[in-house]
Amino acid sequence: MNAAATHTAALLDSTHGKPKVLVVDDQPLPMELLVQTLCDDYQLYMATSGEQALALCRSDPPDLVLLDVLMPGMDGFSVCKALKANPATAAIPVIFVTARADPGQETHGLSLGAVDFIAKPINPVVVRARVHTHLTLKFQADMLKKLVLLDGLSGVFNRRYFDQQLASEWGRSTRSGLPLSLILVDVDHFSAYNARYGHQAGDDYLRLIAVALKGVLRRPADLVARFAGEEFACLLPDTSPADVRKLANDMAQRVRDLGKLQPGHTALQHITVSIGLVTRTHAAAGQVDGFLQEVSAQLALAKASGPGQIRSTVMQGTPAATAA
């Protein structure tokens, strides 16, 4: 099984978190049958109107929608059209479930962006098979999009994706007032390591460090990206100064522990990283560029203090307070 197939299988495996399916029907019996058919394999959400379905999709997008066509008020076709018109929900696959399927109706639904039709009364075997098929296709498409945003050498996200997410999280922090933290990690003496052991060993070195940094993070919104050369950036939404400092210490320790995990490679026993970090609290004024400049300045202070050092600052809308 190739990497793509393995990853998709993991996403569909309930031990890795069940995919989310939204069932939309104004009639209780058809909804109950769908829920009974799918409840063992998926996280199920329910809506009894088109308006309620759209609100759920905007607040917590599901992985797939099973949508009744005939509903009072906003019918299924109108719901599908609205979902596809919104960039935030356009990629959600929609399967229509209807008791009045005919070629004209199916053609219209597919032209709106639906991926399939299921006839009522439902056949549970058919429903499970089609839901699984379309979720598999969705996860494969999602993964291909994600691969474009991965750094080919280290396996973590690339600078392009980091820049996109930083802009998005900066805007979210501005709106919510929640803290936003950023860690910048630089591998100490990497040029000397490269010169002594060769570029292939240097590449292996960076891959090990990327895995070590990523292993510290626990929340889906946290990310590690290769920032430039031997530098990595860790973006941490809603993370306080105390918490980000702890994460930075844990990252430094994970890197130092690489030598213990690779006992045959004595050079790894001396790996260290310098770390700069910044936290924006209380929706501090400023721009993303200033945020990046601040964390770069903290990294420069850390490197000037010797290998393996950490320096941090907090942006609060007043002159930043710097801590060792």
mmCIF file with all atom_site columns, C-alpha atoms in Angstrom, residues 86 92 98 119 126 132 153 155 159 165 199 216 236 257 271 304:
data_model
loop_
_atom_site.group_PDB
_atom_site.id
_atom_site.type_symbol
_atom_site.label_atom_id
_atom_site.label_alt_id
_atom_site.label_comp_id
_atom_site.label_asym_id
_atom_site.label_entity_id
_atom_site.label_seq_id
_atom_site.pdbx_PDB_ins_code
_atom_site.Cartn_x
_atom_site.Cartn_y
_atom_site.Cartn_z
_atom_site.occupancy
_atom_site.B_iso_or_equiv
_atom_site.pdbx_formal_charge
_atom_site.auth_seq_id
_atom_site.auth_comp_id
_atom_site.auth_asym_id
_atom_site.auth_atom_id
_atom_site.pdbx_PDB_model_num
ATOM 1  C CA . ASN A 1 86  ? -18.979 29.406 -0.114 1.00 0.00 ? 86  ASN A CA 1
ATOM 2  C CA . ILE A 1 92  ? -17.650 19.163 1.212  1.00 0.00 ? 92  ILE A CA 1
ATOM 3  C CA . THR A 1 98  ? -34.592 11.432 -2.137 1.00 0.00 ? 98  THR A CA 1
ATOM 4  C CA . ALA A 1 119 ? -32.947 6.592  -3.302 1.00 0.00 ? 119 ALA A CA 1
ATOM 5  C CA . VAL A 1 126 ? -25.549 0.771  -0.524 1.00 0.00 ? 126 VAL A CA 1
ATOM 6  C CA . HIS A 1 132 ? -17.136 5.238  2.274  1.00 0.00 ? 132 HIS A CA 1
ATOM 7  C CA . LEU A 1 153 ? 13.165  17.402 2.456  1.00 0.00 ? 153 LEU A CA 1
ATOM 8  C CA . GLY A 1 155 ? 8.317   16.349 5.597  1.00 0.00 ? 155 GLY A CA 1
ATOM 9  C CA . ARG A 1 159 ? 7.150   28.256 3.905  1.00 0.00 ? 159 ARG A CA 1
ATOM 10 C CA . GLN A 1 165 ? -1.579  30.115 8.094  1.00 0.00 ? 165 GLN A CA 1
ATOM 11 C CA . HIS A 1 199 ? 25.002  17.161 2.562  1.00 0.00 ? 199 HIS A CA 1
ATOM 12 C CA . VAL A 1 216 ? 6.123   18.109 20.869 1.00 0.00 ? 216 VAL A CA 1
ATOM 13 C CA . LEU A 1 236 ? 0.755   28.162 18.013 1.00 0.00 ? 236 LEU A CA 1
ATOM 14 C CA . ASP A 1 257 ? 17.774  13.594 23.118 1.00 0.00 ? 257 ASP A CA 1
ATOM 15 C CA . ILE A 1 271 ? 23.015  18.664 18.525 1.00 0.00 ? 271 ILE A CA 1
ATOM 16 C CA . ALA A 1 304 ? 24.416  35.639 20.288 1.00 0.00 ? 304 ALA A CA 1
#
